[in-house]
Amino acid sequence: DAGITQSPRHKVTETGTPVTLRCHQTENHRYMYWYRQDPGHGLRLIHYSYGVKDTDKGEVSDGYSVSRSKTEDFLLTLESATSSQTSVYFCAISESKGSSGSYNEQFFGPGTRLTVL
Amino acid sequence: AQSVTQPDIHITVSEGASLELRCNYSYGATPYLFWYVQSPGQGLQLLLKYFSGDTLVQGIKGFEAEFKRSQSSFNLRKPSVHWSDAAEYFCAVGAGSGYSTLTFGKGTMLLVSP
């Protein structure tokens, strides 16, 4: 299994509070991703990173920010949590972009269950 | 932009019966295609992948998938389902050479009856 950990694994917080989720990898992969998973929606990309300090928005980035100061860590921050951000959050990593001979398969962490009351 | 459709939200199969999960994609050129499986409370695990070559690809746990360009499909199959196969299955597409992100379908939940 790819060396990906997420912390915390479970969190309950109140509306309006800031929340930071951490993804840590030991694979030295260049790409890192944050997804949220909700019933009926599958996985939706929030933000991703293609290198230290290099990030881009995904499909559902509103209300979220990210930072990557080291190759191994990718942080997801909810500046002011809302009940609509109650979800399961997954981090994924990938060695490279998709190209001839490279599939860009993504490897997933165990997830963080976040509940915003 | 590419998209992925998994038409079946839930499927129930008897243990020992064959399985086919459907996946249709929308993309103009040859896509990179993936199937992932998620057991309850777990992250996603890659089952198999396709980019080029033989259109029938073999994966882990006895799964296979067939790419059909004419039907824009990448259906997942297994000849004999085991109770441990009960999980949610996701199809994903990467849009051509140089892509950075994957687009996932909404998933199909597989239930296995005794």
Coordinates of C-alpha atoms in Angstrom, one line a residue:
Chain A
D1 CA 0.0 0.0 0.0
A2 CA 1.1 3.5 -0.8
G3 CA 2.3 5.4 2.3
I4 CA -0.5 7.9 2.8
T5 CA -1.8 9.0 6.1
Q6 CA -4.6 11.5 6.9
S7 CA -5.1 13.3 10.1
P8 CA -7.4 13.5 11.9
R9 CA -9.4 10.5 10.9
H10 CA -12.6 11.9 12.5
K11 CA -13.5 15.4 13.5
V12 CA -16.6 17.1 14.8
T13 CA -16.7 20.9 14.7
E14 CA -19.1 23.7 14.9
T15 CA -20.2 26.1 12.1
G16 CA -17.9 29.0 11.7
T17 CA -14.8 27.4 13.1
P18 CA -11.6 26.9 11.0
V19 CA -10.6 23.3 10.3
T20 CA -7.3 22.0 8.8
L21 CA -7.0 18.5 7.5
R22 CA -3.5 17.0 6.8
C23 CA -2.3 14.6 4.2
H24 CA 1.1 13.1 4.6
Q25 CA 2.9 10.8 2.1
T26 CA 6.1 8.9 2.2
E27 CA 6.3 8.1 -1.5
N28 CA 7.8 11.4 -2.7
H29 CA 5.1 11.6 -5.4
R30 CA 4.8 15.0 -7.2
Y31 CA 1.0 15.2 -7.4
M32 CA -1.4 15.4 -4.4
Y33 CA -5.2 15.7 -4.5
W34 CA -8.0 16.5 -2.1
Y35 CA -11.5 15.0 -2.8
R36 CA -14.7 15.0 -1.0
Q37 CA -17.1 12.1 -1.1
D38 CA -20.9 12.5 -0.6
P39 CA -23.7 10.1 -1.2
G40 CA -25.0 10.3 -4.8
H41 CA -22.1 12.5 -5.9
G42 CA -19.1 10.1 -5.9
L43 CA -15.8 11.8 -5.6
R44 CA -15.3 15.4 -6.4
L45 CA -12.0 17.1 -6.7
I46 CA -11.5 20.1 -4.4
H47 CA -7.9 21.2 -5.1
Y48 CA -4.7 19.5 -6.2
S49 CA -1.0 20.2 -6.2
Y50 CA 1.6 19.5 -8.8
G51 CA 4.6 20.5 -6.7
V52 CA 5.7 22.4 -3.7
K53 CA 3.8 25.7 -3.6
D54 CA 2.0 24.8 -6.9
T55 CA -1.7 24.3 -6.5
D56 CA -4.8 24.5 -8.7
K57 CA -8.6 24.5 -8.1
G58 CA -10.8 21.5 -8.7
E59 CA -14.5 21.2 -9.3
V60 CA -15.7 22.2 -5.8
S61 CA -13.0 24.6 -4.5
D62 CA -15.3 27.3 -3.0
G63 CA -14.8 27.5 0.8
Y64 CA -11.6 25.6 0.7
S65 CA -7.9 26.5 0.6
V66 CA -4.8 24.4 0.4
S67 CA -1.1 24.7 1.0
R68 CA 1.9 22.6 0.2
S69 CA 5.2 23.7 1.7
K70 CA 6.9 20.3 1.6
T71 CA 6.6 17.5 -0.9
E72 CA 5.2 15.1 1.7
D73 CA 2.5 17.3 3.2
F74 CA -0.7 18.7 1.6
L75 CA -3.1 20.7 3.9
L76 CA -6.7 21.4 3.3
T77 CA -8.2 24.3 5.2
L78 CA -11.9 25.2 5.7
E79 CA -11.6 28.9 6.8
S80 CA -15.1 28.9 8.3
A81 CA -16.7 25.5 8.3
T82 CA -20.4 25.2 7.2
S83 CA -22.8 22.3 7.5
S84 CA -22.6 21.7 3.7
Q85 CA -18.9 20.8 4.2
T86 CA -19.9 17.8 6.3
S87 CA -18.3 15.0 4.2
V88 CA -15.7 12.4 4.0
Y89 CA -12.4 13.8 2.6
F90 CA -9.9 11.8 0.8
C91 CA -6.3 12.6 -0.1
A92 CA -4.7 11.0 -3.1
I93 CA -1.2 11.0 -4.6
S94 CA 0.2 10.3 -8.0
E95 CA 3.7 10.1 -9.3
S96 CA 3.2 12.0 -12.6
K97 CA 0.9 13.3 -15.2
G98 CA -0.8 11.0 -17.6
S99 CA 1.4 10.5 -20.7
S100 CA 2.5 7.8 -23.0
G101 CA 3.6 5.0 -20.7
S102 CA 2.5 6.8 -17.5
Y103 CA -1.0 6.2 -16.3
N104 CA -1.2 8.8 -13.5
E105 CA -2.9 6.3 -11.4
Q106 CA -3.9 7.8 -8.1
F107 CA -3.4 6.1 -4.7
F108 CA -5.8 7.0 -1.9
G109 CA -5.5 7.6 1.8
P110 CA -7.9 6.2 4.4
G111 CA -10.1 9.3 4.6
T112 CA -11.2 11.9 7.2
R113 CA -14.8 12.0 8.3
L114 CA -15.7 15.6 9.1
T115 CA -19.0 16.6 10.7
V116 CA -19.9 20.3 11.0
L117 CA -22.7 21.0 13.4
Chain B
A1 CA -14.6 18.4 -20.6
Q2 CA -14.7 14.6 -19.9
S3 CA -17.4 12.9 -18.0
V4 CA -18.2 9.4 -16.6
T5 CA -21.6 7.8 -16.2
Q6 CA -22.3 4.7 -14.1
P7 CA -25.9 4.0 -14.9
D8 CA -26.5 1.6 -12.0
I9 CA -26.6 3.1 -8.5
H10 CA -27.1 -0.4 -6.9
I11 CA -26.7 -3.9 -8.2
T12 CA -27.5 -7.1 -6.3
V13 CA -25.8 -10.3 -7.5
S14 CA -26.0 -13.8 -6.0
E15 CA -22.8 -15.3 -4.7
G16 CA -21.2 -17.3 -7.5
A17 CA -23.1 -15.5 -10.3
S18 CA -21.3 -13.4 -12.9
L19 CA -21.1 -9.6 -12.6
E20 CA -21.0 -6.7 -15.1
L21 CA -20.8 -3.1 -13.9
R22 CA -21.3 -0.5 -16.6
C23 CA -19.2 2.6 -17.3
N24 CA -19.7 5.1 -20.1
Y25 CA -17.3 8.0 -20.7
S26 CA -17.5 11.1 -22.7
Y27 CA -14.2 12.2 -24.3
G28 CA -13.1 12.9 -27.8
A29 CA -9.8 11.1 -28.0
T30 CA -8.5 7.9 -26.4
P31 CA -9.0 8.2 -22.6
Y32 CA -7.1 6.7 -19.7
L33 CA -9.6 4.5 -17.9
F34 CA -9.6 3.2 -14.4
W35 CA -11.8 1.1 -12.0
Y36 CA -11.5 1.5 -8.3
V37 CA -13.1 -0.3 -5.4
Q38 CA -14.0 1.0 -2.0
S39 CA -14.9 -1.2 0.9
P40 CA -17.0 0.3 3.7
G41 CA -15.0 2.8 5.7
Q42 CA -11.9 2.5 3.5
G43 CA -10.2 4.4 0.9
L44 CA -10.2 3.6 -2.8
Q45 CA -8.1 0.7 -4.2
L46 CA -7.2 0.5 -7.9
L47 CA -8.6 -2.6 -9.6
L48 CA -7.3 -2.1 -13.1
K49 CA -6.4 0.5 -15.8
Y50 CA -6.4 1.0 -19.5
F51 CA -4.8 3.3 -22.0
S52 CA -3.8 1.4 -25.1
G53 CA -3.2 -2.0 -26.4
D54 CA -5.3 -5.1 -25.8
T55 CA -8.9 -3.8 -25.1
L56 CA -9.4 -6.5 -22.5
V57 CA -7.5 -5.8 -19.3
Q58 CA -7.0 -8.0 -16.3
G59 CA -6.9 -6.6 -12.8
I60 CA -6.7 -7.7 -9.2
K61 CA -9.1 -10.0 -7.4
G62 CA -10.2 -11.7 -10.6
F63 CA -11.7 -8.6 -12.3
E64 CA -11.4 -7.7 -15.9
A65 CA -12.7 -4.8 -18.0
E66 CA -13.2 -4.4 -21.7
F67 CA -12.7 -1.1 -23.6
K68 CA -15.1 -0.6 -26.4
R69 CA -14.4 2.6 -28.3
S70 CA -17.5 2.4 -30.5
Q71 CA -19.7 2.3 -27.4
S72 CA -17.6 4.7 -25.3
S73 CA -17.7 2.0 -22.6
F74 CA -15.3 0.4 -20.1
N75 CA -17.4 -2.3 -18.3
L76 CA -16.1 -4.2 -15.4
R77 CA -16.7 -8.0 -15.2
K78 CA -16.1 -10.9 -12.9
P79 CA -17.1 -14.5 -13.8
S80 CA -18.0 -15.5 -10.2
V81 CA -18.8 -13.1 -7.4
H82 CA -17.7 -13.7 -3.8
W83 CA -19.4 -12.2 -0.8
S84 CA -16.2 -10.2 -0.1
D85 CA -16.7 -8.4 -3.4
A86 CA -19.6 -6.4 -1.8
A87 CA -18.3 -2.8 -2.1
E88 CA -18.7 0.4 -4.0
Y89 CA -17.1 0.5 -7.5
F90 CA -16.0 3.7 -9.2
C91 CA -15.0 4.2 -12.8
A92 CA -12.7 7.1 -13.6
V93 CA -11.3 8.8 -16.7
G94 CA -8.2 10.8 -17.4
A95 CA -8.5 13.0 -20.5
G96 CA -5.6 12.1 -22.8
S97 CA -1.9 12.6 -22.7
G98 CA -0.7 15.1 -20.2
Y99 CA -3.7 15.1 -18.0
S100 CA -3.3 15.9 -14.3
T101 CA -6.7 15.0 -12.8
L102 CA -9.2 12.2 -13.0
T103 CA -13.0 12.5 -13.3
F104 CA -14.9 9.9 -11.3
G105 CA -18.3 8.4 -11.9
K106 CA -20.8 8.5 -9.0
G107 CA -20.2 4.8 -8.2
T108 CA -22.2 1.6 -8.2
M109 CA -22.9 -0.2 -4.9
L110 CA -22.6 -4.0 -5.3
L111 CA -24.6 -6.1 -2.9
V112 CA -24.0 -9.9 -2.8
S113 CA -26.8 -12.1 -1.7
P114 CA -26.2 -15.6 -0.3

